[in-house]
CSV table of C-alpha atoms in Angstrom, one decimal:
chain,number,residue,atom,x,y,z
A,1,MET,CA,57.2,0.1,20.8
A,2,THR,CA,54.5,-0.4,18.3
A,3,ASN,CA,51.4,1.3,19.8
A,4,VAL,CA,49.1,2.0,16.5
A,5,LEU,CA,48.3,5.5,18.0
A,6,ASN,CA,52.2,6.2,17.1
A,7,THR,CA,51.3,5.8,13.5
A,8,LEU,CA,48.1,8.1,13.7
A,9,GLU,CA,50.2,10.8,15.2
A,10,GLU,CA,52.6,10.5,12.6
A,11,ARG,CA,49.8,10.7,9.7
A,12,ALA,CA,48.3,13.9,11.4
A,13,SER,CA,51.5,15.5,11.4
A,14,THR,CA,52.8,14.6,8.0
A,15,GLN,CA,49.5,14.9,6.1
A,16,PRO,CA,46.9,16.6,8.4
A,17,ASP,CA,44.5,17.5,5.8
A,18,ALA,CA,44.4,14.1,4.0
A,19,VAL,CA,40.9,12.3,4.5
A,20,ALA,CA,41.2,9.5,7.0
A,21,VAL,CA,37.4,8.4,7.2
A,22,ASP,CA,34.6,8.8,5.0
A,23,ASP,CA,31.5,7.2,6.0
A,24,GLY,CA,29.2,8.5,3.5
A,25,GLU,CA,27.7,11.0,6.4
A,26,ARG,CA,31.0,12.4,8.0
A,27,THR,CA,34.3,13.1,6.4
A,28,VAL,CA,37.3,13.3,9.1
A,29,THR,CA,41.0,14.3,8.2
A,30,TYR,CA,43.9,12.8,9.9
A,31,GLN,CA,44.4,15.9,12.0
A,32,GLU,CA,40.8,15.7,13.0
A,33,LEU,CA,40.8,12.1,13.9
A,34,TRP,CA,44.0,12.7,16.0
A,35,THR,CA,42.0,15.4,17.8
A,36,LEU,CA,38.9,13.3,18.2
A,37,THR,CA,40.8,10.3,19.3
A,38,ASP,CA,42.8,12.4,21.8
A,39,ARG,CA,39.8,14.2,23.2
A,40,PHE,CA,38.0,10.4,23.6
A,41,ALA,CA,41.1,9.4,25.4
A,42,GLY,CA,40.9,12.4,27.8
A,43,GLY,CA,37.1,11.8,28.3
A,44,LEU,CA,37.9,8.2,29.6
A,45,ARG,CA,40.9,9.3,31.7
A,46,ARG,CA,38.7,12.1,33.4
A,47,ARG,CA,36.3,9.4,34.3
A,48,GLY,CA,38.7,7.1,35.9
A,49,ILE,CA,39.8,4.7,33.0
A,50,ALA,CA,43.4,4.3,33.2
A,51,ASP,CA,46.2,2.3,31.5
A,52,GLY,CA,45.4,-1.3,31.2
A,53,ASP,CA,41.7,-1.0,31.9
A,54,ALA,CA,39.4,-2.9,29.6
A,55,VAL,CA,37.0,-1.2,27.3
A,56,ALA,CA,34.0,-3.0,25.3
A,57,VAL,CA,33.1,-1.6,21.9
A,58,HIS,CA,30.1,-2.7,20.1
A,59,ALA,CA,29.7,-0.3,17.2
A,60,PRO,CA,29.0,-0.2,13.6
A,61,PRO,CA,31.8,0.9,11.2
A,62,GLY,CA,32.1,4.7,11.0
A,63,VAL,CA,33.6,7.5,12.6
A,64,ASP,CA,32.4,7.1,16.2
A,65,GLY,CA,33.5,3.5,16.4
A,66,LEU,CA,36.9,4.0,15.2
A,67,ILE,CA,37.2,7.1,17.6
A,68,ALA,CA,36.1,4.7,20.6
A,69,CYS,CA,38.7,1.9,19.5
A,70,TYR,CA,41.6,4.1,18.7
A,71,GLY,CA,40.7,6.6,21.8
A,72,ALA,CA,40.6,3.7,24.3
A,73,LEU,CA,44.1,2.6,22.9
A,74,ARG,CA,45.5,6.1,23.0
A,75,ASN,CA,44.5,6.0,26.7
A,76,GLY,CA,46.5,3.0,27.3
A,77,SER,CA,43.3,0.9,27.6
A,78,VAL,CA,42.6,-2.7,26.4
A,79,VAL,CA,39.8,-2.9,23.5
A,80,VAL,CA,37.4,-5.5,23.8
A,81,PRO,CA,35.4,-6.0,20.6
A,82,VAL,CA,31.9,-7.4,21.2
A,83,PRO,CA,30.7,-9.2,18.1
A,84,ASP,CA,27.1,-9.0,17.1
A,85,ASP,CA,26.6,-12.9,17.6
A,86,LEU,CA,28.3,-12.6,21.4
A,87,LEU,CA,25.9,-9.6,22.2
A,88,PRO,CA,23.7,-12.0,24.3
A,89,ASP,CA,26.8,-12.8,26.2
A,90,ALA,CA,27.8,-9.3,26.8
A,91,VAL,CA,27.7,-9.3,30.5
A,92,SER,CA,29.6,-12.5,30.7
A,93,ILE,CA,32.2,-11.0,28.5
A,94,CYS,CA,32.4,-7.8,30.6
A,95,ARG,CA,32.9,-9.9,33.7
A,96,ASP,CA,35.4,-12.3,32.1
A,97,CYS,CA,37.6,-9.5,30.7
A,98,ASP,CA,37.1,-7.2,33.7
A,99,VAL,CA,35.6,-4.4,31.6
A,100,SER,CA,35.4,-0.8,33.1
A,101,ALA,CA,33.8,1.1,30.4
A,102,VAL,CA,31.7,0.1,27.6
A,103,VAL,CA,30.8,1.9,24.2
A,104,SER,CA,27.8,1.0,22.2
A,105,VAL,CA,25.1,1.9,20.0
A,106,ALA,CA,22.2,3.5,22.3
A,107,ASP,CA,19.6,1.0,22.0
A,108,ARG,CA,22.2,-1.9,22.6
A,109,LEU,CA,23.8,-0.5,25.7
A,110,SER,CA,21.5,-2.3,28.1
A,111,ALA,CA,22.7,-5.6,27.1
A,112,PHE,CA,25.9,-5.0,29.0
A,113,VAL,CA,24.4,-4.4,32.4
A,114,THR,CA,22.1,-6.3,34.6
A,115,ALA,CA,20.5,-5.1,37.8
A,116,ARG,CA,23.4,-7.1,39.8
A,117,PHE,CA,26.1,-6.1,37.6
A,118,GLN,CA,25.7,-2.2,37.1
A,119,GLN,CA,28.4,-1.1,39.6
A,120,SER,CA,31.1,-2.9,37.8
A,121,ILE,CA,31.0,-0.8,34.6
A,122,ALA,CA,32.1,2.9,35.6
A,123,VAL,CA,31.6,4.4,32.3
A,124,ARG,CA,28.8,3.8,29.6
A,125,ILE,CA,29.1,5.9,26.3
A,126,ALA,CA,26.2,5.6,23.8
A,127,ILE,CA,26.6,6.4,20.1
A,128,GLY,CA,23.5,7.9,18.7
A,129,GLY,CA,21.5,8.7,21.6
A,130,ASN,CA,21.7,9.2,25.4
A,131,PRO,CA,19.8,6.6,27.5
A,132,PRO,CA,19.6,6.6,31.4
A,133,LEU,CA,22.9,6.2,33.5
A,134,SER,CA,25.1,6.7,30.2
A,135,ILE,CA,26.9,9.6,28.6
A,136,SER,CA,26.8,10.4,24.9
A,137,MET,CA,29.6,10.4,22.4
A,138,ALA,CA,29.3,14.3,22.7
A,139,ASP,CA,29.8,14.3,26.3
A,140,ALA,CA,32.7,12.0,25.9
A,141,LEU,CA,34.5,14.4,23.6
A,142,ASP,CA,33.6,17.5,25.6
A,143,GLY,CA,36.5,18.4,27.3
A,144,ASP,CA,40.4,18.5,27.2
A,145,ASP,CA,42.8,16.2,25.4
A,146,LEU,CA,44.6,13.2,27.1
A,147,SER,CA,47.7,15.3,28.2
A,148,SER,CA,45.4,17.8,30.3
A,149,ALA,CA,43.5,14.8,31.7
A,150,ILE,CA,46.4,12.9,32.9
A,151,GLY,CA,49.1,15.6,33.4
A,152,ARG,CA,52.8,15.3,32.1
A,153,ASP,CA,54.5,13.9,35.2
A,154,THR,CA,57.1,10.9,34.7
A,155,GLY,CA,54.9,8.5,36.6
A,156,SER,CA,52.1,8.8,34.7
A,157,GLY,CA,52.7,5.9,32.2
A,158,ILE,CA,53.0,8.8,29.3
A,159,MET,CA,56.0,8.9,27.1
A,160,SER,CA,56.3,11.9,24.8
A,161,PHE,CA,56.9,11.7,21.1
A,162,GLY,CA,57.3,13.8,18.0
A,163,ALA,CA,58.7,17.1,19.8
A,164,SER,CA,60.5,17.9,16.5
A,165,ARG,CA,57.4,17.6,14.4
A,166,HIS,CA,54.9,19.6,16.7
A,167,ASP,CA,54.9,23.3,18.0
A,168,SER,CA,53.8,21.6,21.4
A,169,SER,CA,54.9,17.9,22.2
A,170,PRO,CA,51.7,15.6,21.9
A,171,THR,CA,51.9,12.2,24.0
A,172,VAL,CA,51.1,8.7,23.2
A,173,VAL,CA,50.7,6.1,26.2
A,174,ALA,CA,53.9,4.3,26.2
A,175,ARG,CA,53.0,0.2,25.6
A,176,ARG,CA,55.3,-2.4,25.0
A,177,ASP,CA,55.1,-4.8,22.1
A,178,ASP,CA,53.8,-7.5,24.2
A,179,ASP,CA,51.3,-5.7,26.2
A,180,THR,CA,47.8,-6.5,25.5
A,181,ALA,CA,46.0,-4.2,23.0
A,182,LEU,CA,42.5,-6.3,22.2
A,183,ILE,CA,41.0,-9.1,23.7
A,184,ALA,CA,39.4,-11.2,21.3
A,185,CYS,CA,36.2,-13.0,22.3
A,186,VAL,CA,35.0,-16.2,20.5
A,187,SER,CA,32.6,-18.9,21.3
A,188,ARG,CA,33.6,-22.4,21.1
A,189,ALA,CA,31.8,-25.6,22.0
A,190,GLY,CA,29.2,-23.1,23.7
A,191,GLU,CA,31.9,-21.5,25.8
A,192,LEU,CA,33.4,-18.2,25.9
A,193,VAL,CA,37.0,-17.9,25.2
A,194,ALA,CA,38.7,-14.4,25.6
A,195,THR,CA,42.4,-14.3,24.3
A,196,PRO,CA,44.8,-11.2,24.4
A,197,VAL,CA,46.2,-9.8,21.2
A,198,SER,CA,49.3,-7.8,21.7
A,199,HIS,CA,50.3,-4.4,20.2
A,200,GLY,CA,53.2,-6.1,18.3
A,201,ALA,CA,50.6,-8.9,16.9
A,202,ILE,CA,48.6,-6.0,15.5
A,203,ARG,CA,51.5,-4.3,13.9
A,204,ALA,CA,52.9,-7.6,12.5
A,205,SER,CA,49.3,-8.6,11.0
A,206,VAL,CA,49.2,-5.3,9.4
A,207,GLU,CA,52.5,-5.8,7.8
A,208,ALA,CA,51.8,-9.3,6.7
A,209,PHE,CA,48.6,-8.2,5.1
A,210,ASP,CA,50.3,-5.3,3.4
A,211,ALA,CA,52.9,-8.2,2.0
A,212,LEU,CA,49.8,-10.1,0.8
A,213,VAL,CA,48.6,-7.1,-1.3
A,214,PRO,CA,49.7,-7.9,-5.0
A,215,ARG,CA,50.8,-4.2,-5.3
A,216,GLY,CA,51.2,-3.2,-2.0
A,217,LEU,CA,49.0,-0.7,0.0
A,218,ALA,CA,49.6,2.9,-0.9
A,219,ALA,CA,48.8,6.5,0.7
A,220,THR,CA,46.1,6.9,-2.5
A,221,ASP,CA,44.2,3.9,-1.9
A,222,VAL,CA,40.6,3.9,-0.7
A,223,HIS,CA,40.0,0.9,1.9
A,224,LEU,CA,36.4,-0.2,2.3
A,225,GLY,CA,35.6,-1.2,5.8
A,226,ALA,CA,32.9,-3.9,5.3
A,227,LEU,CA,34.1,-5.9,8.4
A,228,PRO,CA,32.5,-4.7,11.7
A,229,LEU,CA,34.5,-3.1,14.3
A,230,THR,CA,33.2,-5.6,16.6
A,231,THR,CA,35.7,-8.3,15.3
A,232,VAL,CA,39.6,-8.4,15.6
A,233,SER,CA,39.7,-8.7,11.7
A,234,GLY,CA,37.7,-5.6,11.3
A,235,VAL,CA,39.8,-3.5,13.8
A,236,ILE,CA,43.0,-4.6,12.1
A,237,LEU,CA,42.3,-5.0,8.5
A,238,THR,CA,41.3,-2.0,6.4
A,239,THR,CA,41.2,0.2,9.7
A,240,SER,CA,44.7,0.0,11.0
A,241,ALA,CA,46.0,-0.9,7.6
A,242,THR,CA,44.4,2.4,6.3
A,243,LEU,CA,46.4,4.2,9.2
A,244,TYR,CA,49.4,2.2,8.4
A,245,THR,CA,49.6,3.5,4.7
A,246,GLY,CA,47.8,6.9,5.2
A,247,GLY,CA,44.8,5.8,2.8
A,248,THR,CA,41.3,6.7,3.4
A,249,TYR,CA,38.8,4.5,5.3
A,250,ALA,CA,35.5,4.3,4.0
A,251,PRO,CA,33.6,2.0,6.2
A,252,LEU,CA,29.9,0.5,5.4
A,253,PRO,CA,27.7,0.9,8.6
A,254,ARG,CA,25.6,-2.0,7.3
A,255,TRP,CA,26.6,-4.4,4.6
A,256,ASP,CA,25.2,-3.5,1.1
A,257,PRO,CA,27.0,-5.0,-2.1
A,258,ASP,CA,25.3,-2.2,-4.1
A,259,ARG,CA,26.9,0.4,-2.1
A,260,ILE,CA,30.3,-1.2,-2.9
A,261,GLN,CA,29.7,-0.3,-6.4
A,262,GLU,CA,28.6,3.3,-5.8
A,263,ILE,CA,31.5,4.0,-3.7
A,264,GLY,CA,33.9,2.6,-6.2
A,265,ALA,CA,32.2,4.9,-9.0
A,266,SER,CA,31.8,8.1,-7.0
A,267,ARG,CA,34.8,8.1,-4.8
A,268,GLY,CA,37.0,5.4,-6.0
A,269,LEU,CA,37.7,2.1,-4.3
A,270,THR,CA,40.7,0.2,-4.7
A,271,ILE,CA,40.8,-2.7,-1.8
A,272,THR,CA,38.1,-4.1,0.2
A,273,ALA,CA,38.4,-7.0,2.9
A,274,LEU,CA,35.1,-9.2,2.7
A,275,GLU,CA,33.9,-12.4,4.7
A,276,PRO,CA,33.0,-15.3,2.2
A,277,ASP,CA,29.3,-14.7,2.5
A,278,GLN,CA,29.8,-10.9,1.6
A,279,LEU,CA,31.9,-11.8,-1.4
A,280,ALA,CA,29.1,-14.3,-2.5
A,281,ASP,CA,26.8,-11.4,-2.3
A,282,LEU,CA,28.9,-9.0,-4.2
A,283,LEU,CA,29.5,-11.5,-6.9
A,284,ASP,CA,25.7,-11.9,-7.3
A,285,ALA,CA,24.9,-8.2,-7.1
A,286,VAL,CA,27.3,-7.9,-10.1
A,287,GLY,CA,25.6,-10.6,-11.9
A,288,SER,CA,26.6,-12.7,-14.5
A,289,ARG,CA,29.2,-10.5,-16.3
A,290,THR,CA,32.2,-12.3,-15.3
A,291,THR,CA,34.5,-9.8,-16.8
A,292,SER,CA,33.1,-6.8,-14.8
A,293,SER,CA,33.8,-5.7,-11.6
A,294,PRO,CA,33.3,-2.5,-9.4
A,295,ARG,CA,35.0,0.2,-11.2
A,296,SER,CA,38.4,1.1,-9.6
A,297,LEU,CA,38.5,-2.0,-7.3
A,298,ARG,CA,42.0,-3.3,-7.3
A,299,THR,CA,42.1,-6.1,-4.5
A,300,ILE,CA,39.7,-8.2,-2.9
A,301,ALA,CA,40.7,-9.8,0.4
A,302,VAL,CA,38.6,-12.7,1.4
A,303,VAL,CA,38.8,-13.1,5.2
A,304,GLY,CA,38.4,-16.9,5.9
A,305,PRO,CA,38.0,-20.0,3.8
A,306,THR,CA,37.8,-19.3,0.2
A,307,PRO,CA,34.3,-19.8,-1.4
A,308,ASP,CA,33.1,-22.7,-3.7
A,309,GLU,CA,35.0,-23.3,-7.1
A,310,GLY,CA,32.5,-21.6,-9.2
A,311,ARG,CA,32.8,-18.4,-7.2
A,312,CYS,CA,36.7,-18.6,-7.4
A,313,ASP,CA,36.3,-19.0,-11.0
A,314,ARG,CA,34.2,-15.8,-11.2
A,315,LEU,CA,36.6,-14.0,-9.2
A,316,ARG,CA,39.5,-15.0,-11.3
A,317,ALA,CA,37.6,-13.6,-14.3
A,318,TRP,CA,37.4,-10.3,-13.0
A,319,SER,CA,39.9,-8.1,-15.1
A,320,GLY,CA,41.9,-5.8,-13.3
A,321,VAL,CA,41.1,-7.4,-9.9
A,322,ASP,CA,43.5,-9.2,-7.6
A,323,ALA,CA,42.0,-11.4,-5.0
A,324,ILE,CA,44.1,-12.5,-2.0
A,325,GLN,CA,42.9,-14.7,0.7
A,326,VAL,CA,43.5,-13.9,4.6
A,327,ALA,CA,42.7,-16.4,7.2
A,328,GLY,CA,43.5,-16.6,10.9
A,329,TYR,CA,42.3,-17.0,14.5
A,330,ALA,CA,41.8,-14.9,17.4
A,331,GLU,CA,44.9,-16.0,19.0
A,332,THR,CA,47.0,-15.4,15.8
A,333,GLY,CA,45.6,-12.2,14.6
A,334,PRO,CA,43.7,-12.2,11.1
A,335,VAL,CA,46.8,-13.0,9.0
A,336,ALA,CA,48.1,-16.5,9.8
A,337,PHE,CA,47.6,-17.7,6.2
A,338,GLY,CA,47.2,-16.3,3.1
A,339,THR,CA,47.0,-16.7,-0.7
A,340,ARG,CA,48.5,-13.8,-2.9
A,341,SER,CA,46.8,-13.9,-6.0
A,342,SER,CA,43.4,-15.1,-7.7
A,343,ASP,CA,45.2,-17.7,-9.5
A,344,ALA,CA,46.3,-19.4,-6.3
A,345,LEU,CA,42.8,-19.3,-5.0
A,346,ILE,CA,41.5,-23.0,-4.1
A,347,ALA,CA,38.2,-23.5,-2.8
A,348,GLY,CA,38.0,-24.6,0.8
A,349,SER,CA,41.6,-23.8,1.6
A,350,LEU,CA,43.1,-21.5,4.2
A,351,GLY,CA,45.8,-20.6,2.0
A,352,THR,CA,49.9,-20.9,2.6
A,353,PRO,CA,51.6,-19.5,5.6
A,354,ILE,CA,52.7,-15.9,5.3
A,355,GLU,CA,56.3,-15.3,6.0
A,356,PRO,CA,57.4,-15.1,8.9
A,357,MET,CA,54.5,-17.3,9.8
A,358,ARG,CA,55.1,-20.8,10.1
A,359,VAL,CA,52.8,-24.0,9.9
A,360,ARG,CA,53.2,-27.7,10.9
A,361,VAL,CA,50.9,-30.5,10.5
A,362,VAL,CA,51.7,-33.1,13.2
A,363,ASP,CA,50.4,-36.3,14.9
A,364,GLU,CA,49.3,-36.8,18.6
A,365,THR,CA,53.1,-37.2,19.4
A,366,LEU,CA,54.0,-33.8,17.8
A,367,ALA,CA,55.8,-35.8,14.8
A,368,PRO,CA,55.3,-34.3,11.2
A,369,VAL,CA,52.8,-36.0,9.0
A,370,PRO,CA,53.1,-36.3,5.4
A,371,ALA,CA,52.0,-33.8,2.9
A,372,VAL,CA,49.1,-34.6,0.5
A,373,PRO,CA,50.1,-34.9,-3.4
A,374,ARG,CA,48.0,-32.3,-5.2
A,375,TRP,CA,45.7,-34.9,-7.0
A,376,ALA,CA,44.8,-36.0,-3.6
A,377,ILE,CA,43.8,-32.9,-1.9
A,378,ARG,CA,40.2,-33.4,-2.1
A,379,ASP,CA,40.4,-36.8,-0.4
A,380,PRO,CA,43.6,-36.9,1.7
A,381,PRO,CA,44.9,-40.1,3.4
A,382,ASP,CA,44.0,-40.7,6.9
A,383,ASP,CA,47.6,-40.5,8.0
A,384,ALA,CA,48.1,-37.2,6.3
A,385,VAL,CA,45.3,-35.5,8.6
A,386,GLY,CA,46.7,-34.3,11.9
A,387,ARG,CA,47.0,-31.1,14.3
A,388,VAL,CA,47.5,-27.8,12.5
A,389,LEU,CA,49.9,-25.7,14.4
A,390,VAL,CA,51.0,-22.1,13.6
A,391,THR,CA,53.5,-19.7,15.1
A,392,GLY,CA,54.9,-16.3,14.2
A,393,PRO,CA,54.8,-12.7,15.2
A,394,THR,CA,50.9,-12.4,14.9
A,395,LEU,CA,50.6,-15.1,17.7
A,396,SER,CA,50.0,-13.0,20.6
A,397,THR,CA,52.2,-13.5,23.7
A,398,GLY,CA,50.0,-11.6,26.0
A,399,PRO,CA,49.3,-12.7,29.4
A,400,SER,CA,47.2,-16.0,30.2
A,401,GLY,CA,44.7,-16.5,33.0
A,402,SER,CA,41.2,-18.1,33.7
A,403,SER,CA,39.4,-15.9,31.0
A,404,THR,CA,42.2,-15.4,28.5
A,405,ALA,CA,44.2,-18.6,28.5
A,406,THR,CA,44.5,-20.5,25.4
A,407,GLY,CA,45.2,-23.6,27.5
A,408,SER,CA,46.1,-26.7,25.9
A,409,ARG,CA,45.8,-24.9,22.4
A,410,VAL,CA,49.5,-23.6,22.9
A,411,VAL,CA,52.1,-26.2,22.3
A,412,GLU,CA,55.8,-25.8,23.0
A,413,LEU,CA,57.7,-27.3,20.3
A,414,ASP,CA,61.7,-26.6,19.3
A,415,GLY,CA,61.8,-23.9,21.6
A,416,ASP,CA,58.7,-21.9,20.0
A,417,ARG,CA,55.1,-21.3,21.2
A,418,TRP,CA,52.7,-23.0,18.5
A,419,PHE,CA,48.8,-22.4,18.4
A,420,GLU,CA,46.8,-25.4,17.5
A,421,ILE,CA,43.8,-24.3,15.4
A,422,ASP,CA,40.2,-25.5,15.9
A,423,ASP,CA,40.1,-28.2,13.4
A,424,PRO,CA,42.5,-31.1,12.3
A,425,GLY,CA,43.8,-30.5,8.7
A,426,TYR,CA,46.3,-31.3,6.4
A,427,ARG,CA,48.8,-29.6,3.8
A,428,SER,CA,49.3,-30.0,0.2
A,429,GLU,CA,53.0,-30.5,-1.2
A,430,ASP,CA,52.8,-27.0,-2.6
A,431,GLY,CA,51.9,-25.6,0.9
A,432,ASP,CA,48.2,-25.2,0.9
A,433,VAL,CA,46.7,-25.8,4.2
A,434,PHE,CA,43.1,-27.3,4.6
A,435,THR,CA,40.8,-28.3,7.3
A,436,VAL,CA,38.5,-31.3,7.7
């Protein structure tokens, strides 16, 4: 069983006083984070939110958002991150994912309900306020922990862990590897698609991310959370990766490239995951000093296709900083492809498949197409462009249905399930995958 809360429980036991989260306004240790997560889960349970119920979360990076995500998972619920660009579709997302509770910043909570949809959402929790028909985060945390809220009977869906590590045996909800942990919502061709991401896929993604980092993740690392918690990558990369290693998660409530340099100078900063546009902002903020980088920064993970060649050159010139590439899709988790060092960055590529992930490029009959020579990667021949399929442990094996089916995007081939990414593409002879 790979519920990420098992890892948090272990950290709370083995390094209770270590700083888990520092968002610039609040500092929370691992023991405090565990306690707050436990109480939030109890707050959900007391209000009727049970195993398997969906909880929509729209929150900026920070302590409260993290408590909401992990508290819902601790309760055995399913987290539905709602990205900013899909906030106008919040009601549709709640309907499609059968959401029972919503956690959002106070002034955005109204986006999740309409006059005809109010009764479907049993619990509404507001961060930073307390609008009508909702409760505040303080209210949600004001009560007993999950164990007290649910009881310890054998039919409760609760499994006891860690009796040898604690005076009283705490509990985490028992979830199987293939149980849904998150539902990733994306928009394709004007239509919403909701896809389940399993507990096992989250763990596999974190382990693959750890393998990508040139010197590995460490308990002494400070992980910058520049990705919003309203995306699957934001929940898994840096947040779950921090718990996995026991480092410190330093979220940015708002994107600010200058703040990265301040954090690096004042608290130390060893790794950050950035979207391509964020990386461009950071490079511009540092300026033309190509050999300079934010102090203490060791690794930058570029989440998505690599930036243009000029920015790749500048990134490669930063002394002491390794840049890695992480690319993925909602159905695969964030780590389907990757590049392990700055020297291997190629503008516009998705990277190479990270073991044990596998990639194939096939034609309409699912026959393989030829790889492209290195000299032709900017102008591939037509017969080298095909359907890009990916398979591996980060591919969710969750249930499918009208709102969560990947439909024709999942292909059965040689006894495995392969996911077809959005765009056609091609593969170079040395393994890099490009899309067209």
